[in-house]
mmCIF file of C-alpha atoms and ligand atoms in Angstrom:
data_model
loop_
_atom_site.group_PDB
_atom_site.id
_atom_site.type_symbol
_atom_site.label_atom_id
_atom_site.label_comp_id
_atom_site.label_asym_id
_atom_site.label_seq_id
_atom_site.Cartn_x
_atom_site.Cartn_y
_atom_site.Cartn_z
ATOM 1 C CA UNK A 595 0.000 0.000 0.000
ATOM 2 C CA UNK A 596 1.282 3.459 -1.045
ATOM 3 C CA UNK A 597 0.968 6.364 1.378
ATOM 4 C CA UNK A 598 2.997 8.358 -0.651
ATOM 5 C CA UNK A 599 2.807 9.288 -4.353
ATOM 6 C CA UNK A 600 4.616 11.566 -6.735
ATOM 7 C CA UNK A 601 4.542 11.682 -10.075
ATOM 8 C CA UNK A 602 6.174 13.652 -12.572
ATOM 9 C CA UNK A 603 7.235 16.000 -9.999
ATOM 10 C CA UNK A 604 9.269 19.061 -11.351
ATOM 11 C CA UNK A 605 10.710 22.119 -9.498
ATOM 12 C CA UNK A 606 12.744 24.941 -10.872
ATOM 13 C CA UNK A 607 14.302 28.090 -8.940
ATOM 14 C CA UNK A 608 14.947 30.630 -11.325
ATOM 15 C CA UNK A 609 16.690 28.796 -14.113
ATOM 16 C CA UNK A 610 18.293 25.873 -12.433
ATOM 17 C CA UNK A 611 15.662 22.711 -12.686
ATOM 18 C CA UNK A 612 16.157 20.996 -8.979
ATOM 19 C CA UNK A 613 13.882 18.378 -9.740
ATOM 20 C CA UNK A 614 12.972 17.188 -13.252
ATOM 21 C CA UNK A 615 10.444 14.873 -13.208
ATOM 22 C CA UNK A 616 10.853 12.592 -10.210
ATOM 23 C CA UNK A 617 8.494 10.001 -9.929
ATOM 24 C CA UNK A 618 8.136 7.480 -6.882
ATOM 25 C CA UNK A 619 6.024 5.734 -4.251
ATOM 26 C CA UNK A 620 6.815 5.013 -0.800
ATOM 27 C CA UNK A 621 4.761 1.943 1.202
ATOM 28 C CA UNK A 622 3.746 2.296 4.082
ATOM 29 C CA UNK A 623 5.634 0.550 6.967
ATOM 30 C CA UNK A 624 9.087 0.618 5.024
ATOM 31 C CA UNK A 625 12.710 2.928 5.499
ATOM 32 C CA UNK A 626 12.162 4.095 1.373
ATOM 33 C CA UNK A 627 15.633 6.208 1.171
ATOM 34 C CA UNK A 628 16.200 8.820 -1.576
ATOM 35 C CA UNK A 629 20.121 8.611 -2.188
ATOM 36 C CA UNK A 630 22.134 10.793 -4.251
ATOM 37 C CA UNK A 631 25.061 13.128 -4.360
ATOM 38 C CA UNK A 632 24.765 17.028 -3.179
ATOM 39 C CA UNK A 633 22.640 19.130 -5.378
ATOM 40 C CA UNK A 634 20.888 16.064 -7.048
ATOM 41 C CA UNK A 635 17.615 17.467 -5.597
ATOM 42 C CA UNK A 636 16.436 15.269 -2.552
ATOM 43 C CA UNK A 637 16.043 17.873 -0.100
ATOM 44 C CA UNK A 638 13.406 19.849 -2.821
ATOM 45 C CA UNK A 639 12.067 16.448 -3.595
ATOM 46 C CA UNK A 640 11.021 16.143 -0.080
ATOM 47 C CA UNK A 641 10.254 19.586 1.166
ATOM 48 C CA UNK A 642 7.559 19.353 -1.575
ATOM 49 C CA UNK A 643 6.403 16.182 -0.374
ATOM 50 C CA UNK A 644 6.161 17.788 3.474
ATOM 51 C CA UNK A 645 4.282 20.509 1.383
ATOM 52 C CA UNK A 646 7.230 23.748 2.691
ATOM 53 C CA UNK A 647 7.748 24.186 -1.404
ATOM 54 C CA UNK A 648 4.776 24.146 -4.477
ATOM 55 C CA UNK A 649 6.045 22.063 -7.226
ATOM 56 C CA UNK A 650 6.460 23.592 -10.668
ATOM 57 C CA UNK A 651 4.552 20.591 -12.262
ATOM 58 C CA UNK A 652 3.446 16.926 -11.214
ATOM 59 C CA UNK A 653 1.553 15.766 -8.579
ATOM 60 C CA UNK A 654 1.738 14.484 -4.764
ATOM 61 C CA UNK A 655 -0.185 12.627 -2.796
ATOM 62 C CA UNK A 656 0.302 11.625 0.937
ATOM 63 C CA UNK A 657 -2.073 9.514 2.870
ATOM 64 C CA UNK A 658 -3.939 10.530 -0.176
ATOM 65 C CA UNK A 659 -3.391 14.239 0.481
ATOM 66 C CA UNK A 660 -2.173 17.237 -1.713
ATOM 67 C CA UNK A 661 0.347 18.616 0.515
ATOM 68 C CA UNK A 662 0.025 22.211 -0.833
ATOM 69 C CA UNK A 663 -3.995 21.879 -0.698
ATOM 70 C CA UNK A 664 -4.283 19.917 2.405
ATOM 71 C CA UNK A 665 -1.885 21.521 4.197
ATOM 72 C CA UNK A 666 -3.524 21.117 7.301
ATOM 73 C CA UNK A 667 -4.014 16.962 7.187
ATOM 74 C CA UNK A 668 -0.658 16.214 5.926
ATOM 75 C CA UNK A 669 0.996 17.866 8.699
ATOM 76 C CA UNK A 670 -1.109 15.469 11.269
ATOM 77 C CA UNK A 671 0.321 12.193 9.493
ATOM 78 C CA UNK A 672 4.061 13.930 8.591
ATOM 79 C CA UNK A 673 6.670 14.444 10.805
ATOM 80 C CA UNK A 674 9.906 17.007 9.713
ATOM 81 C CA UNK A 675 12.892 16.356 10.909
ATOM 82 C CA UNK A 676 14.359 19.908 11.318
ATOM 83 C CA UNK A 677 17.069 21.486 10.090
ATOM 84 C CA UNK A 678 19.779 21.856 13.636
ATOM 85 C CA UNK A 679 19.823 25.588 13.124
ATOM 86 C CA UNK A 680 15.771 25.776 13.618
ATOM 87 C CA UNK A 681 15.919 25.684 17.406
ATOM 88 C CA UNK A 682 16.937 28.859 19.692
ATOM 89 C CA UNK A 683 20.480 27.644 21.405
ATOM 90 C CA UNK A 684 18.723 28.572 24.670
ATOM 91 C CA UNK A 685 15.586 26.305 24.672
ATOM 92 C CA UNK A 686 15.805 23.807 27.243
ATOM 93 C CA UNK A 687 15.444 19.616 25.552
ATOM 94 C CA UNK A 688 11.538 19.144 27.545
ATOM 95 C CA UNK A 689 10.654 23.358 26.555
ATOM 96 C CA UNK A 690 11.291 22.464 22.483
ATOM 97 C CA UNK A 691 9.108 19.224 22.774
ATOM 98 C CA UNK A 692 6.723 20.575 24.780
ATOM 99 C CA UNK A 693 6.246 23.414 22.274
ATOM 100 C CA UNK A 694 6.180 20.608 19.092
ATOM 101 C CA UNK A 695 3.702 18.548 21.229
ATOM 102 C CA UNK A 696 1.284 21.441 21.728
ATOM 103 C CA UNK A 697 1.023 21.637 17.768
ATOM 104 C CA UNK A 698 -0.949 18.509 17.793
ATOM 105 C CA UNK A 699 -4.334 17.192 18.542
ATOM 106 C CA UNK A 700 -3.084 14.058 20.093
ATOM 107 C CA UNK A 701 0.733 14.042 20.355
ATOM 108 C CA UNK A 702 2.930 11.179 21.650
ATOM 109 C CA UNK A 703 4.310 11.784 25.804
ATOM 110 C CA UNK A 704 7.761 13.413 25.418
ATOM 111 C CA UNK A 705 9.157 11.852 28.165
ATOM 112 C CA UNK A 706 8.735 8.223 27.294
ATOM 113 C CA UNK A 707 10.121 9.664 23.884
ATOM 114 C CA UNK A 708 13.342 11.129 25.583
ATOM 115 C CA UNK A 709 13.731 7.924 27.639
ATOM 116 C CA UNK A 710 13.525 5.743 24.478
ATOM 117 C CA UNK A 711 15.737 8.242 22.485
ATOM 118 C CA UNK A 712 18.322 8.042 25.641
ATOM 119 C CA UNK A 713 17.439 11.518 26.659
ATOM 120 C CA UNK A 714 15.473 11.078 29.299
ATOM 121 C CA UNK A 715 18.660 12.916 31.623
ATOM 122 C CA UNK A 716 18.698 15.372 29.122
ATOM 123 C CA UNK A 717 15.272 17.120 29.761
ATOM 124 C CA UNK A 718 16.338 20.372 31.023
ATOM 125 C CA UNK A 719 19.418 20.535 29.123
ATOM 126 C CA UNK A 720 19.841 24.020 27.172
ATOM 127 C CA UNK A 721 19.786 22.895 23.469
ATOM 128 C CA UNK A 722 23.353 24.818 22.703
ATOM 129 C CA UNK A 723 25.168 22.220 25.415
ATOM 130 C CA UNK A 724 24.516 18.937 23.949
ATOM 131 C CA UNK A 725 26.620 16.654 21.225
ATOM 132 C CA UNK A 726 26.120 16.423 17.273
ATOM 133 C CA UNK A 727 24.460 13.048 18.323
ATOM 134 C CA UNK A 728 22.242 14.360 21.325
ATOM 135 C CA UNK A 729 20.650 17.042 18.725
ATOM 136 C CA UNK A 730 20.182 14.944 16.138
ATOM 137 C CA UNK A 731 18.319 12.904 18.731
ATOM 138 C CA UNK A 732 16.217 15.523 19.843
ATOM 139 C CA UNK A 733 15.639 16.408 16.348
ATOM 140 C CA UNK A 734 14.461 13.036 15.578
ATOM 141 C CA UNK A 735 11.939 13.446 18.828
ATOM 142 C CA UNK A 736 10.498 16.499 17.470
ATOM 143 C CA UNK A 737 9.898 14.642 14.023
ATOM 144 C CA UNK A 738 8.405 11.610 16.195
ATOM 145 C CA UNK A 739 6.116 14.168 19.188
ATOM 146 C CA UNK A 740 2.775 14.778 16.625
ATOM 147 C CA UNK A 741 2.654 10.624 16.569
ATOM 148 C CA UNK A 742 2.609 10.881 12.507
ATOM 149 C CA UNK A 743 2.386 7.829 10.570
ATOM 150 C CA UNK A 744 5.710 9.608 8.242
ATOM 151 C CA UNK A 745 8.475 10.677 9.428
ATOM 152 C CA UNK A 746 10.951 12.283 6.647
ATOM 153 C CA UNK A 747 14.761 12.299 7.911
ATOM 154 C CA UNK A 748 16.740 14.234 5.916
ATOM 155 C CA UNK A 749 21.049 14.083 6.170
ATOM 156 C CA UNK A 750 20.087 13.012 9.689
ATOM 157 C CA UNK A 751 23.587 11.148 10.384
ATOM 158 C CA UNK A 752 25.813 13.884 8.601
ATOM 159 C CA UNK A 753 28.575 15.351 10.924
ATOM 160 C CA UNK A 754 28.203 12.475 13.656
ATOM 161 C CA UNK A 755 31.111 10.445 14.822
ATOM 162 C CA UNK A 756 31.001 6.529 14.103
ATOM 163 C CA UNK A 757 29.500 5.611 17.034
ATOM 164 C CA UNK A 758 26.452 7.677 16.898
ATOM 165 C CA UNK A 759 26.222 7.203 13.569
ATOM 166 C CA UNK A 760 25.414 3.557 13.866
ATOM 167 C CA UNK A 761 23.272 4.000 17.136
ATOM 168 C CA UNK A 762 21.066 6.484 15.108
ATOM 169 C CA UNK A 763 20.812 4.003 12.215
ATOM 170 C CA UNK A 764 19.526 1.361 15.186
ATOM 171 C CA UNK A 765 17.097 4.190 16.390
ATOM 172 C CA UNK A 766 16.112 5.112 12.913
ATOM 173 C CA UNK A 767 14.622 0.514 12.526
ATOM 174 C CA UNK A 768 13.105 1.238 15.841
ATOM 175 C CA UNK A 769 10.934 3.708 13.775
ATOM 176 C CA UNK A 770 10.257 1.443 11.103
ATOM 177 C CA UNK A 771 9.749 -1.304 13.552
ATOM 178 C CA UNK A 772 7.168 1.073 15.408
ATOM 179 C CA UNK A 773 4.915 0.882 12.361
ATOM 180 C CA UNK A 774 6.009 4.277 11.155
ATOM 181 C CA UNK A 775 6.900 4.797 7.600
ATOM 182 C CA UNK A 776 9.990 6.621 7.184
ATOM 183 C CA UNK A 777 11.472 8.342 4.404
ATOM 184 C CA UNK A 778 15.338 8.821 4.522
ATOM 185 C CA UNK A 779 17.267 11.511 2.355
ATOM 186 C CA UNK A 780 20.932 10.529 2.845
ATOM 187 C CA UNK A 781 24.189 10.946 0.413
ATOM 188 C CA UNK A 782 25.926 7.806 2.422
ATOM 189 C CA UNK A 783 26.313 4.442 0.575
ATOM 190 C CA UNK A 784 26.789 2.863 3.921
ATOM 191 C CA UNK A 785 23.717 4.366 5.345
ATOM 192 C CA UNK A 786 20.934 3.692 2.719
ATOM 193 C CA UNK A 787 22.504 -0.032 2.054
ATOM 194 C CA UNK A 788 22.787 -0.817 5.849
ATOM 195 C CA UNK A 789 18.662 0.996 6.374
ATOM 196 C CA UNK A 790 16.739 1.134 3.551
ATOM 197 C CA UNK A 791 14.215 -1.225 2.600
ATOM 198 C CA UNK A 792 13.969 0.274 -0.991
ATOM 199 C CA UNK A 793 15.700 3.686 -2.428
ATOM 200 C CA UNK A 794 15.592 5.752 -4.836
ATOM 201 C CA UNK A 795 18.771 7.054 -7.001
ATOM 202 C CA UNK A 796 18.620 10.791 -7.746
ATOM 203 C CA UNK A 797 21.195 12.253 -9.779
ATOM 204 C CA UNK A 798 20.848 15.813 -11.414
ATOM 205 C CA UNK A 799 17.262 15.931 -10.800
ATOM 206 C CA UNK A 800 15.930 12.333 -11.931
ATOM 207 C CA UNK A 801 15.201 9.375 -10.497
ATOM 208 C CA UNK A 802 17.829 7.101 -12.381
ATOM 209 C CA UNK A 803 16.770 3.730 -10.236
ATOM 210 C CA UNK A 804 14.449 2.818 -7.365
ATOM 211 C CA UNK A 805 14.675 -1.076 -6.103
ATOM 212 C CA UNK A 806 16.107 -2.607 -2.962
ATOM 213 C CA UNK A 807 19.839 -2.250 -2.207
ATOM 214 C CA UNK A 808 20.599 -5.585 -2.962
ATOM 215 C CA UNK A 809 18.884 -5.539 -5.774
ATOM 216 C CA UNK A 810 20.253 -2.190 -7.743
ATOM 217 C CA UNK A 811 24.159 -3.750 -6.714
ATOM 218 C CA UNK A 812 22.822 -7.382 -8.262
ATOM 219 C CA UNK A 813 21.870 -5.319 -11.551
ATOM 220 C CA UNK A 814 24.321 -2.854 -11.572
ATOM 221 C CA UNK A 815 27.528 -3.742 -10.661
ATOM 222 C CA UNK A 816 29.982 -6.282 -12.698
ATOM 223 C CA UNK A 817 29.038 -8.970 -10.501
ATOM 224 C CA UNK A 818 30.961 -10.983 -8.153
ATOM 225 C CA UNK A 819 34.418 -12.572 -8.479
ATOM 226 C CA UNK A 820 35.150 -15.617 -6.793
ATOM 227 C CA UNK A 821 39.372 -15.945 -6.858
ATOM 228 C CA UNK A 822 40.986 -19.011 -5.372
ATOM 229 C CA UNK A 823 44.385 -21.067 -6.001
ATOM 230 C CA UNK A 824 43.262 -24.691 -7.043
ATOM 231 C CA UNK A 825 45.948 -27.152 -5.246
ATOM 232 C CA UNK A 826 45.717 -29.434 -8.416
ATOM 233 C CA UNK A 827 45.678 -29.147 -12.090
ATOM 234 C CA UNK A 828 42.299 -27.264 -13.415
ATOM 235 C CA UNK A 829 41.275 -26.875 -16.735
ATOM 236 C CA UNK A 830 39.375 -23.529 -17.301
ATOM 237 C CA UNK A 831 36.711 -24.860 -19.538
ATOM 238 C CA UNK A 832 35.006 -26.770 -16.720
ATOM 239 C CA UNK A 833 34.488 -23.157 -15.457
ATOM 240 C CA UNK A 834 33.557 -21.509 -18.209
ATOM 241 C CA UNK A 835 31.045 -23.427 -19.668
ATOM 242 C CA UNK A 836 28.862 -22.536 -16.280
ATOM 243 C CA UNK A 837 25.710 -20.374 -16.468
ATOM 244 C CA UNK A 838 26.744 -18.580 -13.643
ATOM 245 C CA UNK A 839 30.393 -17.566 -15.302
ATOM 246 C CA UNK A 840 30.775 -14.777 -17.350
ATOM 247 C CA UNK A 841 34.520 -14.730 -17.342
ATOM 248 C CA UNK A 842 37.774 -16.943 -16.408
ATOM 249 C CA UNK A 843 41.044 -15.684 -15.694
ATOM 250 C CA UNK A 844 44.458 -17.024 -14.741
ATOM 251 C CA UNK A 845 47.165 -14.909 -12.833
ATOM 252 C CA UNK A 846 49.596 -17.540 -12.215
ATOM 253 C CA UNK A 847 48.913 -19.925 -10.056
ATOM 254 C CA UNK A 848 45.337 -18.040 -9.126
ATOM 255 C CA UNK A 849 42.145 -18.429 -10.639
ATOM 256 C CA UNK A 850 39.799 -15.645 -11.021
ATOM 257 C CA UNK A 851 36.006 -16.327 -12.039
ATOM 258 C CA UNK A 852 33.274 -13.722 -12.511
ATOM 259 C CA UNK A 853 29.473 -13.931 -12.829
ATOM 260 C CA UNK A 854 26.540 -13.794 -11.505
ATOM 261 C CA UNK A 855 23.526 -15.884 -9.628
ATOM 262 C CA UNK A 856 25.583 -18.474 -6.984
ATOM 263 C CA UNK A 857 28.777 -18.498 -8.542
ATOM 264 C CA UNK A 858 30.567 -19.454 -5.306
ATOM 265 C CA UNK A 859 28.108 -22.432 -5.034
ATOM 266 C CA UNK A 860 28.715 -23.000 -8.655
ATOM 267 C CA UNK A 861 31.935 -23.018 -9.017
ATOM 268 C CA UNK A 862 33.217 -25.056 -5.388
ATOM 269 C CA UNK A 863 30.754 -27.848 -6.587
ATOM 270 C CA UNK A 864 32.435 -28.243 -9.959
ATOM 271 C CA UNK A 865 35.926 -28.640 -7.908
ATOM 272 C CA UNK A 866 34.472 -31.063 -5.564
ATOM 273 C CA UNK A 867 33.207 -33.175 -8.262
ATOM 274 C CA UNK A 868 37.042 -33.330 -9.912
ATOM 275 C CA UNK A 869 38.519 -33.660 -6.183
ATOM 276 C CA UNK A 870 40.284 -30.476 -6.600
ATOM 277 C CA UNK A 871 40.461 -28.163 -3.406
ATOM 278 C CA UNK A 872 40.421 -24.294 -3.264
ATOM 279 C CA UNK A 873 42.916 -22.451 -1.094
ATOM 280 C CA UNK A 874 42.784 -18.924 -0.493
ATOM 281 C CA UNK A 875 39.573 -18.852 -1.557
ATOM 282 C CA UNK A 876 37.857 -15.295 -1.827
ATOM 283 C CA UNK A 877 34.804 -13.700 -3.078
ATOM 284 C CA UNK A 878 34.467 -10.062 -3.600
ATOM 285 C CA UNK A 879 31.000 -8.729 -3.900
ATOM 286 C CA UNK A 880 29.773 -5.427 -6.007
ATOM 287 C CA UNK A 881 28.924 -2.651 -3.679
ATOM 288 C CA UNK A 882 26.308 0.486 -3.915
ATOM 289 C CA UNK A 883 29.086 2.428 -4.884
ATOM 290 C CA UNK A 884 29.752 0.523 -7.818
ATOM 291 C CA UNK A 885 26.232 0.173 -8.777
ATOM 292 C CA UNK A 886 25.521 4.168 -8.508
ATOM 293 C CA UNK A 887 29.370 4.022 -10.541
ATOM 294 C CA UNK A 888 27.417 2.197 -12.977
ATOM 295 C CA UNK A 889 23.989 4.323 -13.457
ATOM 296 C CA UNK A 890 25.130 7.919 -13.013
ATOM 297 C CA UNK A 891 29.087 7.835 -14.619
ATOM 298 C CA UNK A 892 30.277 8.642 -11.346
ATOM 299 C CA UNK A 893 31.144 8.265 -7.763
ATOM 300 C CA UNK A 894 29.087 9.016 -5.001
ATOM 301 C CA UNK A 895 31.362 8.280 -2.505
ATOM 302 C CA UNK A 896 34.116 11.734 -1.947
HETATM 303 P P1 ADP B 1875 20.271 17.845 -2.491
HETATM 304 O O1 ADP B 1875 19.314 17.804 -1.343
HETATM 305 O O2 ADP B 1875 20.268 16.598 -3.302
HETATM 306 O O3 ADP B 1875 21.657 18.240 -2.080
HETATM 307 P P2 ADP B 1875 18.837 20.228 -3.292
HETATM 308 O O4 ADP B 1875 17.430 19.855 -3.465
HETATM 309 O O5 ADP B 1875 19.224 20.909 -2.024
HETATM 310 O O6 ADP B 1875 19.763 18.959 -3.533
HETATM 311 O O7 ADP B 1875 19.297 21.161 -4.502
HETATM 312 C C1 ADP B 1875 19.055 20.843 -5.875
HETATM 313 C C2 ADP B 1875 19.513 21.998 -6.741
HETATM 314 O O8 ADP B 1875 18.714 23.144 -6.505
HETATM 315 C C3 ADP B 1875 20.947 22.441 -6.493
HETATM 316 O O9 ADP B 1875 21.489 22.822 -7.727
HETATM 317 C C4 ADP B 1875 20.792 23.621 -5.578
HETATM 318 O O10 ADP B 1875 21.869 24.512 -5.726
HETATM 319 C C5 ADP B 1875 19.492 24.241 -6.060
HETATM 320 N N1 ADP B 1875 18.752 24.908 -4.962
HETATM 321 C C6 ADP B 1875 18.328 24.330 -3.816
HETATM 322 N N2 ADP B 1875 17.632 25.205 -3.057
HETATM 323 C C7 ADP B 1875 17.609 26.362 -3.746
HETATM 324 C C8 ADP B 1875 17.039 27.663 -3.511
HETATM 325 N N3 ADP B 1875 16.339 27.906 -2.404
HETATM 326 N N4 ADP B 1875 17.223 28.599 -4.453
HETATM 327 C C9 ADP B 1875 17.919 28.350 -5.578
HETATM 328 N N5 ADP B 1875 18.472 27.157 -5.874
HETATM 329 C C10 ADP B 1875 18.339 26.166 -4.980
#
């Protein structure tokens, strides 16, 4: 089921066209990530899905609302991350979410929301004193305090250290796992492959490929290579006359075997059936990086 729709969208400023003709749909209950590098146009993407910008052309739909139109009911079933700068330095943690909370009709209890975030001691902590981490936390809460049934993150691990990187990513499935939809704008590899249940790939504007992580480095990437040092005599041409192989090489005494499907499984049964054994046996897997390599020309990764 869709609870979010666009279609054709398209947004200029002036003369530059930020978005140009993005089309997508997020399910509900899933982490859908929009991934691409800065300037390809996620952040206008979203803001006119959260309704802050009116699209040039196309349409939107969340929940089965116009976000422009329906201003009103999108806001009750959307949750904004904000932007760090948003918040007075001054405002004390429980003052900003008790503010947020008195936006809506029904909103979640702040404290349990703190506690679960790992705020809880935080409460009455002036804004300006606490970590990268700690505000994107708080950030996070006042995306989560209306109790919407979307919550848009955008760039919501950029500047953190390691550590709170991946304990936001473990925050961010608690979401998910919630029943909340979430929609993540990121320009990290490692961050939509680790999260994302299905993603988008925005470059200059379009939507060049939306499927599962797994399945855009399956279709774009060259594949895997399985490399491995047979301990007897092997003749190549019981390799390469496998579906699975697209390729056979021989660097010295190593072997090195591309494809696709289960090559490993593929190609360790044809040694076990002519008794040879495999040592230093490796596989090396495409990554995200080489699929976006693949479908934009270039690398996301600076
Ligand atoms: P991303 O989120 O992928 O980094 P943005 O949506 O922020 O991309 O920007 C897309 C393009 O639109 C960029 O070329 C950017 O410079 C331009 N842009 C973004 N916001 C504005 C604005 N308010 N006025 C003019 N140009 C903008």
């Amino acid at each position: 089921m869709a609870i979010i729709e666009v279609t054709d969208l398209v947004k200029r400023y002036g003369r530059t066209v930020a978005v140009d003709g993005v089309s997508f749909t997020v399910d509900e209950g899933e982490i859908f990530g929009v991934l691409g590098p800065n300037g390809a146009g996620k952040t206008t993407t979203v803001e006119c899905v959260e309704g802050l910008r009116s699209p040039d052309g196309g349409t939107i739909r969340v929940a089965g609302f116009d976000p422009r139109a329906d201003r009103a009911r999108v806001r009750e079933v959307l949750g904004a991350q904000l932007q760090q700068s948003e918040l007075p330095d001054r405002i004390r943690v429980g003052e900003a979410l008790d503010l947020y909370a008195s936006f809506y009709p029904d909103p979640a209890d702040w404290r349990d929301l703190l506690d679960v975030l790992g705020l809880g001691k935080h409460v009455r902590a002036e804004y300006r004193t606490l970590s990268g981490g700690q505000k994107q936390r708080v950030s996070i809460a006042l995306a989560l305090v209306g109790k919407p049934r979307i919550a848009v993150l955008d760039e919501l691990t950029t500047g953190l250290d390691p550590q709170a990187r991946r304990d936001t990513w473990s925050l961010v499935e608690q979401v998910r796992d919630s029943g909340v939809t979430v929609v993540l704008v990121t320009h990290f590899m490692e961050e939509a492959e680790r999260l994302c249940d299905r993603l988008a790939v925005i470059d200059a504007g379009r939507v060049v490929a939306i499927d599962t992580p797994a399945g855009l480095v399956e279709k774009n990437s060259a594949g895997q290579r399985v490399r491995f040092r047979p301990t007897s005599e092997l003749d190549p041409e019981l390799l390469r006359v496998l579906p699975e192989v697209t390729g056979v090489e021989r660097h010295g005494p190593q072997f090195v075997v591309s494809g696709t499907g289960n090559l490993l499984h593929a190609v360790t049964s044809v040694l076990a059936r002519n008794q040879i054994t495999a040592a230093e046996l490796r596989v090396e897997q495409g990554d995200l990086d080489d699929a976006f390599l693949h479908l934009t020309g270039k690398a996301l990764s600076e």
